[in-house]
Amino acid sequence: MDDEETELRNPFPSPPSHYTRYTNHNLKLLELFRERVGQDADLYAVNQYEVLADQVDVPDWPLAQLEKPRVDWILEEGHYTVFGDTWFIKEKIPSLAELGGHQLYPADPSVDRRPALRSILRSLLVTYSRLLSALLLPPPTASSAQNEPEWKRHLEWINILAQNIMAAANDLRPVQARGNLELMMGRQLELRREETREIHSKCDALEAQLAELRSASQAPPTQVAGSSASSAGPKSGQAPPAVQVWDLPIRQADHCITVLQPDYSNVSMHDVLSWAEEVTS
């Protein structure tokens, strides 16, 4: 029995020793046994040798061991055993009482546990102080050696109190994980909002520059003539000087200067956007 228990707890266990019983002959005997006693009958309570007296090679162990596990029993109990370990159907953190410990705080998670935890902490401090006092006592005499030392009782109680504090802290792990997730998601949301505000401000600046370019391209050209253009004309064979500027009025005393605006008829919107990207980069 001890060897089987050790084998079940092996990380790489061998097949169970009773797997050789699942032969075709034994499975047929089990089916016939179930048909003769009924589907609702308890096979362990019925004598299989009397029911299967007309059959040969009836095993000396109960045929009921070959039946499949009852799923309804597993659902009712809430756990099952595999390789010597107990697994719960619904994953949960077992409480200290379920693990066999002495639980000193309320088991209901909806109840405020802070008063109980404060009491446990005070008891831990008081017990630790008493443990130090017990260690300072003189060694026991021969007559009192049979009694349990006082420091040992304090040490056991400190162990129980520490287990309760650790178990209560482990119960708060889901709450801590939820709080950390909320903080992380809030930080990510704030970063996305900042990036969105920067994108909007950049788009507003580009729209303002494009509006200035549109207004500049739609302004009419102007021509400014000098005051002495009629009396003093240009020399023969020479054209009056012309300067291309951005719609700036320029006057000179001796020359007629024509202020021309650049021709935007051949400028496409793609060229304007490319120029705007170069300016803002």
Coordinates of C-alpha atoms in Angstrom, one line a residue, residues 97-280:
A97 CA -10.0 25.7 7.9
E98 CA -10.3 23.6 4.8
L99 CA -6.6 23.0 4.9
G100 CA -6.9 21.7 8.5
G101 CA -5.7 24.8 10.3
H102 CA -7.1 26.8 13.2
Q103 CA -8.9 29.7 11.5
L104 CA -9.4 32.8 13.8
Y105 CA -10.9 35.2 11.3
P106 CA -14.4 35.1 9.6
A107 CA -14.6 32.7 6.7
D108 CA -17.2 34.8 4.9
P109 CA -15.3 37.3 2.6
S110 CA -18.1 39.8 2.8
V111 CA -17.5 40.3 6.5
D112 CA -15.0 42.9 7.5
R113 CA -11.9 41.1 8.7
R114 CA -9.9 44.1 10.0
P115 CA -11.1 43.8 13.7
A116 CA -10.1 40.1 13.7
L117 CA -6.8 40.8 12.1
R118 CA -6.0 43.6 14.7
S119 CA -6.8 41.1 17.5
I120 CA -4.5 38.5 15.9
L121 CA -1.7 41.1 15.6
R122 CA -2.1 42.1 19.3
S123 CA -2.1 38.5 20.4
L124 CA 1.0 37.9 18.3
L125 CA 2.8 40.7 20.0
V126 CA 1.7 39.7 23.5
T127 CA 2.6 36.0 22.9
Y128 CA 6.0 37.1 21.6
S129 CA 6.6 39.1 24.7
R130 CA 5.6 36.1 26.9
L131 CA 7.9 33.9 24.9
L132 CA 10.8 36.1 25.7
S133 CA 9.9 36.1 29.3
A134 CA 9.7 32.3 29.3
L135 CA 13.1 32.0 27.7
L136 CA 14.6 34.1 30.6
L137 CA 13.2 31.7 33.2
P138 CA 15.7 29.4 35.0
P139 CA 15.9 25.8 33.6
P140 CA 13.3 23.4 34.9
T141 CA 14.1 21.1 37.8
A142 CA 13.8 17.4 37.8
S143 CA 10.3 17.5 39.3
S144 CA 8.9 19.9 36.7
A145 CA 10.7 18.3 33.7
Q146 CA 7.7 16.2 32.9
N147 CA 5.5 19.2 32.3
E148 CA 5.5 20.9 28.8
P149 CA 7.8 23.9 28.8
E150 CA 6.0 27.2 28.7
W151 CA 8.0 28.6 25.8
K152 CA 6.8 25.6 23.6
R153 CA 3.2 26.5 24.2
H154 CA 3.9 30.2 23.2
L155 CA 5.8 29.0 20.1
E156 CA 2.9 26.9 19.0
W157 CA 0.4 29.7 19.5
I158 CA 2.7 32.1 17.5
N159 CA 2.7 29.6 14.7
I160 CA -1.1 29.5 14.6
L161 CA -1.3 33.3 14.6
A162 CA 1.2 33.6 11.8
Q163 CA -0.7 31.0 9.7
N164 CA -3.9 33.1 10.1
I165 CA -2.2 36.3 9.0
M166 CA -0.6 34.6 6.0
A167 CA -3.9 33.0 5.0
A168 CA -5.8 36.3 5.3
A169 CA -3.2 38.0 3.2
N170 CA -3.5 35.2 0.5
D171 CA -7.3 35.7 0.4
L172 CA -6.6 39.4 -0.6
R173 CA -4.5 38.4 -3.6
P174 CA -7.4 38.7 -6.0
V175 CA -8.3 42.1 -4.6
Q176 CA -4.7 43.3 -5.0
A177 CA -4.5 42.0 -8.6
R178 CA -7.8 43.8 -9.5
G179 CA -6.4 47.0 -8.0
N180 CA -3.1 46.7 -9.9
L181 CA -5.0 46.1 -13.1
E182 CA -7.2 49.1 -12.6
L183 CA -4.2 51.3 -12.0
M184 CA -2.4 50.0 -15.1
M185 CA -5.5 50.5 -17.3
G186 CA -6.0 54.0 -16.0
R187 CA -2.4 54.9 -16.8
Q188 CA -2.8 53.5 -20.3
L189 CA -6.0 55.5 -20.8
E190 CA -4.3 58.7 -19.6
L191 CA -1.4 58.2 -22.0
R192 CA -3.7 57.7 -24.9
R193 CA -5.6 60.9 -24.0
E194 CA -2.3 62.8 -24.0
E195 CA -1.3 61.4 -27.4
T196 CA -4.8 62.3 -28.7
R197 CA -4.5 65.9 -27.5
E198 CA -1.1 66.3 -29.1
I199 CA -2.5 65.0 -32.4
H200 CA -5.4 67.4 -32.3
S201 CA -3.1 70.4 -31.5
K202 CA -0.9 69.4 -34.5
C203 CA -3.8 69.1 -36.8
D204 CA -5.1 72.5 -35.7
A205 CA -1.7 74.1 -36.5
L206 CA -1.6 72.5 -39.9
E207 CA -5.2 73.6 -40.7
A208 CA -4.2 77.2 -39.7
Q209 CA -1.2 77.2 -42.0
L210 CA -3.2 75.7 -44.9
A211 CA -5.8 78.4 -44.4
E212 CA -3.1 81.1 -44.7
L213 CA -1.8 79.5 -47.9
R214 CA -5.4 79.4 -49.4
S215 CA -5.9 83.1 -48.5
A216 CA -2.6 84.0 -50.0
S217 CA -3.3 82.1 -53.2
Q218 CA -6.7 83.8 -53.7
A219 CA -5.5 87.4 -53.3
P220 CA -5.5 89.5 -56.6
P221 CA -2.2 90.9 -58.0
T222 CA -1.4 94.6 -57.6
Q223 CA 0.5 97.0 -59.8
V224 CA 2.1 100.1 -58.4
A225 CA 3.3 102.9 -60.8
G226 CA 5.9 105.6 -59.9
S227 CA 4.9 109.2 -59.7
S228 CA 7.3 110.2 -62.5
A229 CA 6.5 107.3 -64.9
S230 CA 4.8 109.6 -67.4
S231 CA 7.6 112.1 -67.7
A232 CA 10.7 110.0 -67.4
G233 CA 10.3 106.7 -69.3
P234 CA 12.9 103.9 -69.8
K235 CA 15.7 104.2 -72.2
S236 CA 15.3 103.0 -75.8
G237 CA 15.7 99.2 -76.2
Q238 CA 15.3 98.5 -72.5
A239 CA 12.2 97.2 -70.6
P240 CA 11.3 98.7 -67.3
P241 CA 12.6 96.6 -64.4
A242 CA 10.1 94.2 -62.9
V243 CA 10.4 92.5 -59.5
Q244 CA 8.3 89.5 -58.4
V245 CA 7.4 89.8 -54.7
W246 CA 4.7 88.6 -52.3
D247 CA 2.1 91.4 -52.9
L248 CA 4.2 94.2 -51.4
P249 CA 3.8 97.8 -52.7
I250 CA 7.1 99.3 -53.7
R251 CA 7.6 102.8 -55.0
Q252 CA 10.6 104.4 -56.6
A253 CA 11.0 107.9 -58.0
D254 CA 12.6 107.1 -61.4
H255 CA 11.3 103.6 -62.4
C256 CA 8.0 102.0 -62.8
I257 CA 8.1 98.8 -60.8
T258 CA 5.4 96.3 -61.3
V259 CA 4.7 94.2 -58.2
L260 CA 3.7 90.7 -59.4
Q261 CA 2.3 87.9 -57.4
P262 CA 3.6 84.3 -58.1
D263 CA 1.3 82.3 -60.3
Y264 CA -0.5 79.6 -58.2
S265 CA -2.5 78.2 -61.1
N266 CA -0.1 75.3 -61.6
V267 CA 0.4 74.5 -57.9
S268 CA -1.5 71.4 -56.8
M269 CA -2.8 70.6 -53.3
H270 CA -0.2 67.8 -53.0
D271 CA 2.6 70.5 -53.4
V272 CA 1.0 72.6 -50.7
L273 CA 0.8 69.7 -48.3
S274 CA 4.4 68.7 -49.0
W275 CA 5.5 72.3 -48.3
A276 CA 3.5 72.3 -45.1
E277 CA 5.2 69.1 -43.9
E278 CA 8.6 70.6 -44.6
V279 CA 7.7 73.8 -42.7
T280 CA 6.4 71.9 -39.6

